[in-house]
mmCIF file of C-alpha atoms in Angstrom:
data_model
loop_
_atom_site.group_PDB
_atom_site.id
_atom_site.type_symbol
_atom_site.label_atom_id
_atom_site.label_comp_id
_atom_site.label_asym_id
_atom_site.label_seq_id
_atom_site.Cartn_x
_atom_site.Cartn_y
_atom_site.Cartn_z
ATOM 1 C CA MET A 622 -17.592 -19.427 8.870
ATOM 2 C CA ALA A 623 -15.201 -19.816 5.943
ATOM 3 C CA LYS A 624 -11.528 -19.088 6.387
ATOM 4 C CA LYS A 625 -10.188 -15.863 4.943
ATOM 5 C CA SER A 626 -7.680 -16.089 2.132
ATOM 6 C CA LYS A 627 -4.220 -14.580 2.433
ATOM 7 C CA THR A 628 -5.283 -11.693 0.210
ATOM 8 C CA GLN A 629 -8.328 -10.954 2.357
ATOM 9 C CA LYS A 630 -6.209 -11.058 5.519
ATOM 10 C CA ALA A 631 -3.651 -8.700 3.975
ATOM 11 C CA LYS A 632 -6.344 -6.225 2.891
ATOM 12 C CA ALA A 633 -7.954 -6.282 6.331
ATOM 13 C CA SER A 634 -4.582 -5.750 7.999
ATOM 14 C CA ALA A 635 -3.768 -2.837 5.696
ATOM 15 C CA ALA A 636 -7.148 -1.254 6.422
ATOM 16 C CA ARG A 637 -6.580 -1.608 10.176
ATOM 17 C CA GLN A 638 -3.142 -0.022 9.876
ATOM 18 C CA GLN A 639 -4.583 2.873 7.864
ATOM 19 C CA ARG A 640 -7.344 3.484 10.419
ATOM 20 C CA LYS A 641 -4.780 3.352 13.229
ATOM 21 C CA ALA A 642 -2.573 5.889 11.445
ATOM 22 C CA GLU A 643 -5.563 8.171 10.896
ATOM 23 C CA ARG A 644 -6.491 7.983 14.601
ATOM 24 C CA GLU A 645 -2.904 8.799 15.606
ATOM 25 C CA LEU A 646 -2.836 11.720 13.175
ATOM 26 C CA GLU A 647 -6.132 12.986 14.567
ATOM 27 C CA ALA A 648 -4.863 12.690 18.138
ATOM 28 C CA ALA A 649 -1.617 14.526 17.282
ATOM 29 C CA ASN A 650 -3.152 17.310 15.201
ATOM 30 C CA PRO A 651 -6.969 17.569 15.349
ATOM 31 C CA GLN A 652 -7.148 20.625 13.044
ATOM 32 C CA ALA A 653 -5.243 18.910 10.200
ATOM 33 C CA ALA A 654 -7.367 15.782 10.606
ATOM 34 C CA GLN A 655 -10.570 17.853 10.295
ATOM 35 C CA ALA A 656 -9.258 19.527 7.138
ATOM 36 C CA ALA A 657 -8.362 16.140 5.657
ATOM 37 C CA ALA A 658 -11.799 14.772 6.543
ATOM 38 C CA ALA A 659 -13.501 17.766 4.910
ATOM 39 C CA GLU A 660 -11.674 17.155 1.628
ATOM 40 C CA PRO A 661 -13.132 14.027 -0.017
ATOM 41 C CA GLU A 662 -10.538 11.455 -0.982
ATOM 42 C CA LYS A 663 -10.781 10.029 -4.487
ATOM 43 C CA LYS A 664 -10.882 6.282 -4.432
ATOM 44 C CA GLY A 665 -10.808 3.866 -7.309
ATOM 45 C CA LEU A 666 -8.514 2.655 -9.983
ATOM 46 C CA PHE A 667 -9.468 5.074 -12.704
ATOM 47 C CA LYS A 668 -9.675 8.378 -10.872
ATOM 48 C CA LYS A 669 -6.598 10.572 -11.166
ATOM 49 C CA SER A 670 -5.548 13.207 -8.717
ATOM 50 C CA ALA A 671 -5.152 16.797 -9.904
ATOM 51 C CA ASP A 672 -1.343 16.479 -9.823
ATOM 52 C CA ALA A 673 -1.315 13.367 -11.989
ATOM 53 C CA ALA A 674 -3.683 14.949 -14.503
ATOM 54 C CA SER A 675 -1.506 18.059 -14.832
ATOM 55 C CA GLU A 676 1.643 15.954 -15.229
ATOM 56 C CA SER A 677 0.110 13.901 -18.013
ATOM 57 C CA SER A 678 -1.018 17.018 -19.880
ATOM 58 C CA ASP A 679 2.392 18.693 -19.456
ATOM 59 C CA SER A 680 4.379 15.720 -20.719
ATOM 60 C CA GLY A 681 3.874 16.689 -24.357
ATOM 61 C CA LYS A 682 2.065 13.494 -25.318
ATOM 62 C CA PRO A 683 -1.176 13.942 -27.192
ATOM 63 C CA ALA A 684 -4.246 13.119 -25.168
ATOM 64 C CA LYS A 685 -6.359 10.131 -26.195
ATOM 65 C CA LYS A 686 -9.371 10.877 -28.288
ATOM 66 C CA ALA A 687 -12.697 10.439 -26.560
ATOM 67 C CA ASP A 688 -14.110 8.460 -29.468
ATOM 68 C CA GLU A 689 -11.081 6.130 -29.731
ATOM 69 C CA LYS A 690 -12.048 2.549 -28.816
ATOM 70 C CA PRO A 691 -9.733 0.464 -26.629
ATOM 71 C CA LYS A 692 -8.046 -2.441 -28.361
ATOM 72 C CA LYS A 693 -9.819 -5.722 -28.037
ATOM 73 C CA LYS A 694 -8.023 -8.094 -25.728
ATOM 74 C CA ARG A 695 -8.792 -11.493 -27.148
ATOM 75 C CA PHE A 696 -7.362 -13.728 -24.472
ATOM 76 C CA GLN A 697 -7.899 -11.523 -21.431
ATOM 77 C CA PHE A 698 -10.435 -13.979 -20.008
ATOM 78 C CA PHE A 699 -7.889 -16.800 -20.046
ATOM 79 C CA ARG A 700 -5.227 -14.606 -18.458
ATOM 80 C CA ASP A 701 -7.699 -13.682 -15.730
ATOM 81 C CA VAL A 702 -8.576 -17.338 -15.166
ATOM 82 C CA LYS A 703 -4.896 -18.223 -14.887
ATOM 83 C CA ALA A 704 -4.345 -15.408 -12.365
ATOM 84 C CA GLU A 705 -7.322 -16.545 -10.275
ATOM 85 C CA MET A 706 -6.181 -20.156 -10.321
ATOM 86 C CA LYS A 707 -2.836 -19.072 -8.884
ATOM 87 C CA ARG A 708 -4.683 -17.415 -5.986
ATOM 88 C CA VAL A 709 -6.683 -20.549 -5.125
ATOM 89 C CA THR A 710 -5.725 -22.342 -1.937
ATOM 90 C CA TRP A 711 -5.484 -25.915 -3.186
ATOM 91 C CA PRO A 712 -6.031 -28.842 -0.793
ATOM 92 C CA THR A 713 -3.179 -31.213 -0.088
ATOM 93 C CA ARG A 714 -3.167 -34.780 -1.380
ATOM 94 C CA THR A 715 -3.972 -36.144 2.083
ATOM 95 C CA ASP A 716 -6.953 -33.776 2.402
ATOM 96 C CA VAL A 717 -8.324 -34.905 -0.958
ATOM 97 C CA LEU A 718 -7.934 -38.584 -0.068
ATOM 98 C CA ARG A 719 -9.444 -38.100 3.389
ATOM 99 C CA TRP A 720 -12.526 -36.222 2.147
ATOM 100 C CA SER A 721 -12.969 -38.618 -0.779
ATOM 101 C CA GLY A 722 -13.081 -41.451 1.751
ATOM 102 C CA VAL A 723 -15.692 -39.585 3.779
ATOM 103 C CA VAL A 724 -17.848 -39.155 0.667
ATOM 104 C CA VAL A 725 -17.571 -42.838 -0.320
ATOM 105 C CA VAL A 726 -18.455 -44.008 3.222
ATOM 106 C CA ALA A 727 -21.443 -41.625 3.334
ATOM 107 C CA LEU A 728 -22.671 -42.898 -0.046
ATOM 108 C CA LEU A 729 -22.386 -46.512 1.075
ATOM 109 C CA PHE A 730 -24.177 -45.803 4.350
ATOM 110 C CA PHE A 731 -27.096 -44.007 2.724
ATOM 111 C CA GLY A 732 -27.299 -46.582 -0.089
ATOM 112 C CA VAL A 733 -27.609 -49.419 2.435
ATOM 113 C CA PHE A 734 -30.064 -47.345 4.517
ATOM 114 C CA VAL A 735 -32.351 -46.710 1.531
ATOM 115 C CA ALA A 736 -32.123 -50.351 0.384
ATOM 116 C CA ILE A 737 -33.123 -51.631 3.848
ATOM 117 C CA LEU A 738 -35.879 -49.030 4.126
ATOM 118 C CA ASP A 739 -37.231 -49.950 0.700
ATOM 119 C CA ASN A 740 -36.965 -53.762 0.842
ATOM 120 C CA ALA A 741 -37.610 -54.446 4.528
ATOM 121 C CA ILE A 742 -40.179 -51.793 5.426
ATOM 122 C CA ILE A 743 -41.867 -50.036 2.486
ATOM 123 C CA THR A 744 -42.355 -52.997 0.101
ATOM 124 C CA PRO A 745 -43.945 -55.290 2.750
ATOM 125 C CA LEU A 746 -46.252 -52.451 3.812
ATOM 126 C CA LEU A 747 -47.352 -51.881 0.214
ATOM 127 C CA VAL A 748 -47.949 -55.613 -0.271
ATOM 128 C CA LEU A 749 -49.964 -55.726 2.959
ATOM 129 C CA ILE A 750 -52.071 -52.715 1.986
ATOM 130 C CA SER A 751 -52.696 -53.981 -1.546
ATOM 131 C CA GLY A 752 -53.628 -57.461 -0.191
ATOM 132 C CA ILE A 753 -56.225 -56.024 2.137
ATOM 133 C CA GLY A 754 -58.016 -54.139 -0.641
ATOM 134 C CA ALA A 755 -58.224 -57.167 -2.961
#
């Protein structure tokens, strides 16, 4: 099984902490926990709570038009690539050298194996079979 990244470990830990807090809340006050469970929680990046929506409408700023298109972000892909590359767990120099050596040794082994198989076993068998038929 592949190792989890630091981000995955942090998310899992945060989820465990949240579940633990919910269990403690339920144990301390079962009626409040049932009321919270009955009310669906909005999840996601783009969903606003009722309080946030009322604050944005009360701030005096004009609301965005529904038909207004978002500005085109020309280099967003490259910024995303750069952000992902920062999150990559890069191997150390010794790991790269060690695994490169393993690959070279494996290639040499299988190259020699196929050469012996071809020249010492398969070719003589083909010559023998073709000589019998002639």
